[in-house]
Structure formats: structure tokens, C-alpha cells
PDB file of C-alpha atoms in Angstrom:
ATOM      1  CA  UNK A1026     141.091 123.520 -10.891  1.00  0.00           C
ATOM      2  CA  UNK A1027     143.825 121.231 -11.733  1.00  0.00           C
ATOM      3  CA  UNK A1028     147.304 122.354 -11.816  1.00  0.00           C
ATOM      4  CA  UNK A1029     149.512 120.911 -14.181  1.00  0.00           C
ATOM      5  CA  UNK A1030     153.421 121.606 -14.609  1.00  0.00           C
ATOM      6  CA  UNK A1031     155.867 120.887 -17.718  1.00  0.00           C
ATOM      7  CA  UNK A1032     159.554 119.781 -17.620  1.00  0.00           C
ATOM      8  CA  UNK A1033     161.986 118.321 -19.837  1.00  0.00           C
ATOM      9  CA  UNK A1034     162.065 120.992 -22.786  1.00  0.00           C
ATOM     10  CA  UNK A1035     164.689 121.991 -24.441  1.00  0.00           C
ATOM     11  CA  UNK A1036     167.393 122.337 -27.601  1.00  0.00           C
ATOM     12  CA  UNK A1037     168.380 119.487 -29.724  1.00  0.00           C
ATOM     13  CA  UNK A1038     169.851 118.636 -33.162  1.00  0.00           C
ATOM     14  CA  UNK A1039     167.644 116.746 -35.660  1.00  0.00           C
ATOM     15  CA  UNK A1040     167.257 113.166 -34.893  1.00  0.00           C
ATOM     16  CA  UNK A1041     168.115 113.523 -31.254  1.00  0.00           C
ATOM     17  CA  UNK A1042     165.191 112.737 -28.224  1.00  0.00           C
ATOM     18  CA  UNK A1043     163.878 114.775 -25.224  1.00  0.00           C
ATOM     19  CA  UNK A1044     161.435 113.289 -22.764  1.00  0.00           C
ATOM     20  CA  UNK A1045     158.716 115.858 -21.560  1.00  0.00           C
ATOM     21  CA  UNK A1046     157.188 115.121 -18.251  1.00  0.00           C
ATOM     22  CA  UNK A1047     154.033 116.804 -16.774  1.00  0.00           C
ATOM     23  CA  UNK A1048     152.807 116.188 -13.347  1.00  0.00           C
ATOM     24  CA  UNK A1049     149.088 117.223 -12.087  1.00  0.00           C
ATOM     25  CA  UNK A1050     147.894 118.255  -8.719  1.00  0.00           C
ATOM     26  CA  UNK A1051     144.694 115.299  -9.131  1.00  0.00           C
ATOM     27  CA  UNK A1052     143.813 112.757 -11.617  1.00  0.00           C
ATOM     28  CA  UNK A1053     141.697 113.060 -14.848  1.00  0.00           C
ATOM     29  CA  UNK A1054     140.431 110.637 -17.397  1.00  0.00           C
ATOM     30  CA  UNK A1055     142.407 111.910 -20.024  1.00  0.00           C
ATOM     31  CA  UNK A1056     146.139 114.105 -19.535  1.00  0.00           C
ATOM     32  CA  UNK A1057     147.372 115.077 -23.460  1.00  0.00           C
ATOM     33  CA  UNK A1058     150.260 116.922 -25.187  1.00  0.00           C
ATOM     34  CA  UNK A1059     149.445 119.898 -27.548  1.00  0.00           C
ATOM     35  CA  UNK A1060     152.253 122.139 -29.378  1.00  0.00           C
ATOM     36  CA  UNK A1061     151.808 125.178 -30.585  1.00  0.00           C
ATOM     37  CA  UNK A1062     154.491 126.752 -33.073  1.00  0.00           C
ATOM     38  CA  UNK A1063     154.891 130.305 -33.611  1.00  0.00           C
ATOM     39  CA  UNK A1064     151.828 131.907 -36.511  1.00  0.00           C
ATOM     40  CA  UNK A1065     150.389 128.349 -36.185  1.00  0.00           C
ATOM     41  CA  UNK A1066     147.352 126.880 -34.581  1.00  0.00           C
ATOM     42  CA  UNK A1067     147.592 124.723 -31.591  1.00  0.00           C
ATOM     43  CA  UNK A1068     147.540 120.820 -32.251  1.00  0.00           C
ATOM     44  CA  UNK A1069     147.211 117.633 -29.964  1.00  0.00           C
ATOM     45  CA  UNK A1070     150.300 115.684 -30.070  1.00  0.00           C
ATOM     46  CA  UNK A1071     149.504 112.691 -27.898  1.00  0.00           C
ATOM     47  CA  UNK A1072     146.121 111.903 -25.634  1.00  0.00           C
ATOM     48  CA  UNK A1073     146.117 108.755 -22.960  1.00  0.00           C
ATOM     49  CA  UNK A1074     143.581 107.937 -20.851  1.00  0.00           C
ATOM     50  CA  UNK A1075     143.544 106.221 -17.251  1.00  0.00           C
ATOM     51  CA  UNK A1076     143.071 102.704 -19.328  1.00  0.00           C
ATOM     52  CA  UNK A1077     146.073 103.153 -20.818  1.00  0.00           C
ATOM     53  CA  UNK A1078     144.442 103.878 -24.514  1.00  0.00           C
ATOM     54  CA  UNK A1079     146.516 106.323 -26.641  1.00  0.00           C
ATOM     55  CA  UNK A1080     146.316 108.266 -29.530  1.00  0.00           C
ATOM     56  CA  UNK A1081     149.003 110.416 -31.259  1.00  0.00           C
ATOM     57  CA  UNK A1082     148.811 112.998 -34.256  1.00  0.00           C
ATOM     58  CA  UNK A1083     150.189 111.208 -37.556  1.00  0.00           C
ATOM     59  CA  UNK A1084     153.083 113.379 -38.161  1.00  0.00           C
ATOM     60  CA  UNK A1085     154.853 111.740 -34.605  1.00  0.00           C
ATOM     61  CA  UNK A1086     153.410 107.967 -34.982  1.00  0.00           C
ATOM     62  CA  UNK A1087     156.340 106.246 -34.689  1.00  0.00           C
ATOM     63  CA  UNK A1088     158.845 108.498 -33.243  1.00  0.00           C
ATOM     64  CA  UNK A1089     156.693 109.734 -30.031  1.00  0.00           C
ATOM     65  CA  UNK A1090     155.273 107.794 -27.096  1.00  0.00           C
ATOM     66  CA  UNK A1091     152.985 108.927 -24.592  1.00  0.00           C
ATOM     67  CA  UNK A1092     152.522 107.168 -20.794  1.00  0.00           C
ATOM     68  CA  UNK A1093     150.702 107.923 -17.950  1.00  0.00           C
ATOM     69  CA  UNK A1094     151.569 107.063 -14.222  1.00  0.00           C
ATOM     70  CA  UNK A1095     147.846 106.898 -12.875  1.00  0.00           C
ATOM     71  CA  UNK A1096     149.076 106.623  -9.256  1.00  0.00           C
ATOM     72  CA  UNK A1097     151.514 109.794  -9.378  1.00  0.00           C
ATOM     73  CA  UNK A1098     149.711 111.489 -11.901  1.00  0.00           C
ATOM     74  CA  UNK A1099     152.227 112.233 -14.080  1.00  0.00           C
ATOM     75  CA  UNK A1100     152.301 112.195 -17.678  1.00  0.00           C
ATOM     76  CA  UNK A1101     155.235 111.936 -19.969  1.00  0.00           C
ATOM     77  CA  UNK A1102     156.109 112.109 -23.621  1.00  0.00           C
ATOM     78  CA  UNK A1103     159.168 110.711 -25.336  1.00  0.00           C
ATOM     79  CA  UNK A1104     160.323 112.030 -28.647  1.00  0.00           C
ATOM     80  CA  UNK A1105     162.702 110.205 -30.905  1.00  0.00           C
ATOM     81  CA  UNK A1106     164.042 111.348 -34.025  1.00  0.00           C
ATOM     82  CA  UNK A1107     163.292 115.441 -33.418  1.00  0.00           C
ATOM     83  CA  UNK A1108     162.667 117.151 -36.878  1.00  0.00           C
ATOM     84  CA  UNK A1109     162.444 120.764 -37.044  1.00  0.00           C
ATOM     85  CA  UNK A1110     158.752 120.439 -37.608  1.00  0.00           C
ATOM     86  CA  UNK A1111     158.258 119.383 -33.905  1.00  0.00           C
ATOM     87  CA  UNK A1112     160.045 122.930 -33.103  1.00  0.00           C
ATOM     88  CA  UNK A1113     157.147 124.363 -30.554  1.00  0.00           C
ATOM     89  CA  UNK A1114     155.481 125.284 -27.141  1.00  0.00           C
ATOM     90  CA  UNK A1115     154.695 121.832 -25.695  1.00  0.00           C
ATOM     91  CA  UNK A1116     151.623 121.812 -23.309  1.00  0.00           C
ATOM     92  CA  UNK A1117     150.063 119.551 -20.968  1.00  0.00           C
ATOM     93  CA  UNK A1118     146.898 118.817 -20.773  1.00  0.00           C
ATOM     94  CA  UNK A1119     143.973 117.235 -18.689  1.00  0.00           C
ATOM     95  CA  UNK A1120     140.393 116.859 -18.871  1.00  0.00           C
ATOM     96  CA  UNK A1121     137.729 114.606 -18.451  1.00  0.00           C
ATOM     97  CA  UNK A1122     137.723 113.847 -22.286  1.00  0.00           C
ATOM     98  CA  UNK A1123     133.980 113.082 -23.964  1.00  0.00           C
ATOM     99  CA  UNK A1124     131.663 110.929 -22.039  1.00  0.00           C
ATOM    100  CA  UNK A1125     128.739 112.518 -22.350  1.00  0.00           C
ATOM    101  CA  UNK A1126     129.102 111.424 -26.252  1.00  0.00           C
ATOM    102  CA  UNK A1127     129.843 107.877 -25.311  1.00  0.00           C
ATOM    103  CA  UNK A1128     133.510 108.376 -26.876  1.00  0.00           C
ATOM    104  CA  UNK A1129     135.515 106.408 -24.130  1.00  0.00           C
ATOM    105  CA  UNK A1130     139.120 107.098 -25.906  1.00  0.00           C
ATOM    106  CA  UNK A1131     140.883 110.555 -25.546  1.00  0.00           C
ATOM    107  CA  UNK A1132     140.465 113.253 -28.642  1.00  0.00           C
ATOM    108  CA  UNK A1133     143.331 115.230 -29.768  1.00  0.00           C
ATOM    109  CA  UNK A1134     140.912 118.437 -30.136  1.00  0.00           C
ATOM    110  CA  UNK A1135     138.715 118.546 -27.407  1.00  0.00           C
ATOM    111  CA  UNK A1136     137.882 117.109 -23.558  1.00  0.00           C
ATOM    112  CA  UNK A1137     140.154 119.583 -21.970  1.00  0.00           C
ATOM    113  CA  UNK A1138     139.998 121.601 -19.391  1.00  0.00           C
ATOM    114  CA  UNK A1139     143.344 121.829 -17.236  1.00  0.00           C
ATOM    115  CA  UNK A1140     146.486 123.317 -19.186  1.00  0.00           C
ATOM    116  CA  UNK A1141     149.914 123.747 -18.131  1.00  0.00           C
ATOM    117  CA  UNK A1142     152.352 126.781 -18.388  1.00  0.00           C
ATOM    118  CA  UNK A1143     154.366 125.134 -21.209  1.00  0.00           C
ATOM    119  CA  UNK A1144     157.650 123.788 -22.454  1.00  0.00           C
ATOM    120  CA  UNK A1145     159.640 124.936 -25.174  1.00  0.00           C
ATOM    121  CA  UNK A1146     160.895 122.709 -27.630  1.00  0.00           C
ATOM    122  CA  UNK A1147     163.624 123.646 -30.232  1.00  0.00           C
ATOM    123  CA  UNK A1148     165.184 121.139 -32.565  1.00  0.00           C
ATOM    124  CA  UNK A1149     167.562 122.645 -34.642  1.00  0.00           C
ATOM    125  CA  UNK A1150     171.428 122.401 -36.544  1.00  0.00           C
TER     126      UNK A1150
END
């Protein structure tokens, strides 16, 4: 399987930044962040594929960024302006996303199949 491994979490006020980075033992079409909060379900954050192609959940347009080092296989996100919303396990994630359905961008929900330890996250006053 591939092995993937988090860095970069952390404790922060509200409106400060962390950048998560995730590094993976071989590539993979698509490498994601999920989060997972404490009593909630997990959610994608942020998918990218080896084209470069991102997506991101609605509640972080804007203030999170996703990229992808295709020769190192690493995978980072950057978070601006931390609410304590984003408070959460952050995982990585690879996979090699939906082909067989002719989908050629990177889901949020499935195409997974490699997941990191985690990260925490806290964003707090």
C-alpha cells in the first residue's frame, strides 16, 4: 500500500494560517485532505490531481489552497483565516480517484484508498 505521513498541525488563534504537508511513499492520481471533528462525520477538504485540477469543500474556498509536488510526492494545504469551524483531525489522502466512471477530476467523497495517521488542528482564543 501507500504510506502517507502528515505534518504541520497545530494551535492557532482565529484568523491565523498553518500549512499542512503530507508526503507519500509513491504517486497516485489523486492525494486529498479530509477533517474529521469530534461527534462529526468525516469531510473532504481539498482533492488535486497529478494535472494540477483542484477542488475544495465550500466552507474553505477562499481561505485554503491545495498543491501537489508530482515529482516528490508531496501534498500540501495552506489555510488562511482559521475559524473555529476548521478545528479537526486533518488527513491525507491518496487514491486513484474515479476512472472507471470517466470522472477525470478528484471527488471530495470517494477514490481513496491510502490514508495517513493524521494531524490535529486546533484554532482557538
Amino acid at each position: 500500500q501507500v504510506q502517507l505521513a502528515e505534518s504541520g498541525g497545530g494551535s492557532v488563534q482565529p484568523g491565523g494560517s498553518l500549512r499542512l504537508s503530507c508526503t507519500a511513499s509513491s504517486s497516485t492520481f489523486c492525494m486529498g485532505w479530509f477533517r474529521q471533528a469530534p461527534g462529526r462525520q468525516r469531510e473532504g477538504v481539498a482533492a488535486i490531481d497529478s494535472d494540477g485540477g483542484s477542488t475544495y469543500l465550500d466552507s474553505v474556498k477562499g481561505r485554503f489552497t491545495v498543491s501537489k509536488d508530482n515529482a516528490k510526492n508531496t501534498l500540501s494545504l495552506q489555510m488562511n483565516s482559521l475559524e473555529p469551524e476548521d478545528t479537526a483531525m486533518y488527513y491525507c489522502a491518496a487514491g486513484v480517484g474515479l476512472p472507471f466512471m470517466g470522472v477525470k477530476t478528484c471527488e471530495l467523497n470517494e477514490g481513496y484508498d491510502y490514508w495517513g495517521q493524521g494531524t490535529q488542528v486546533t484554532v482557538s482564543s
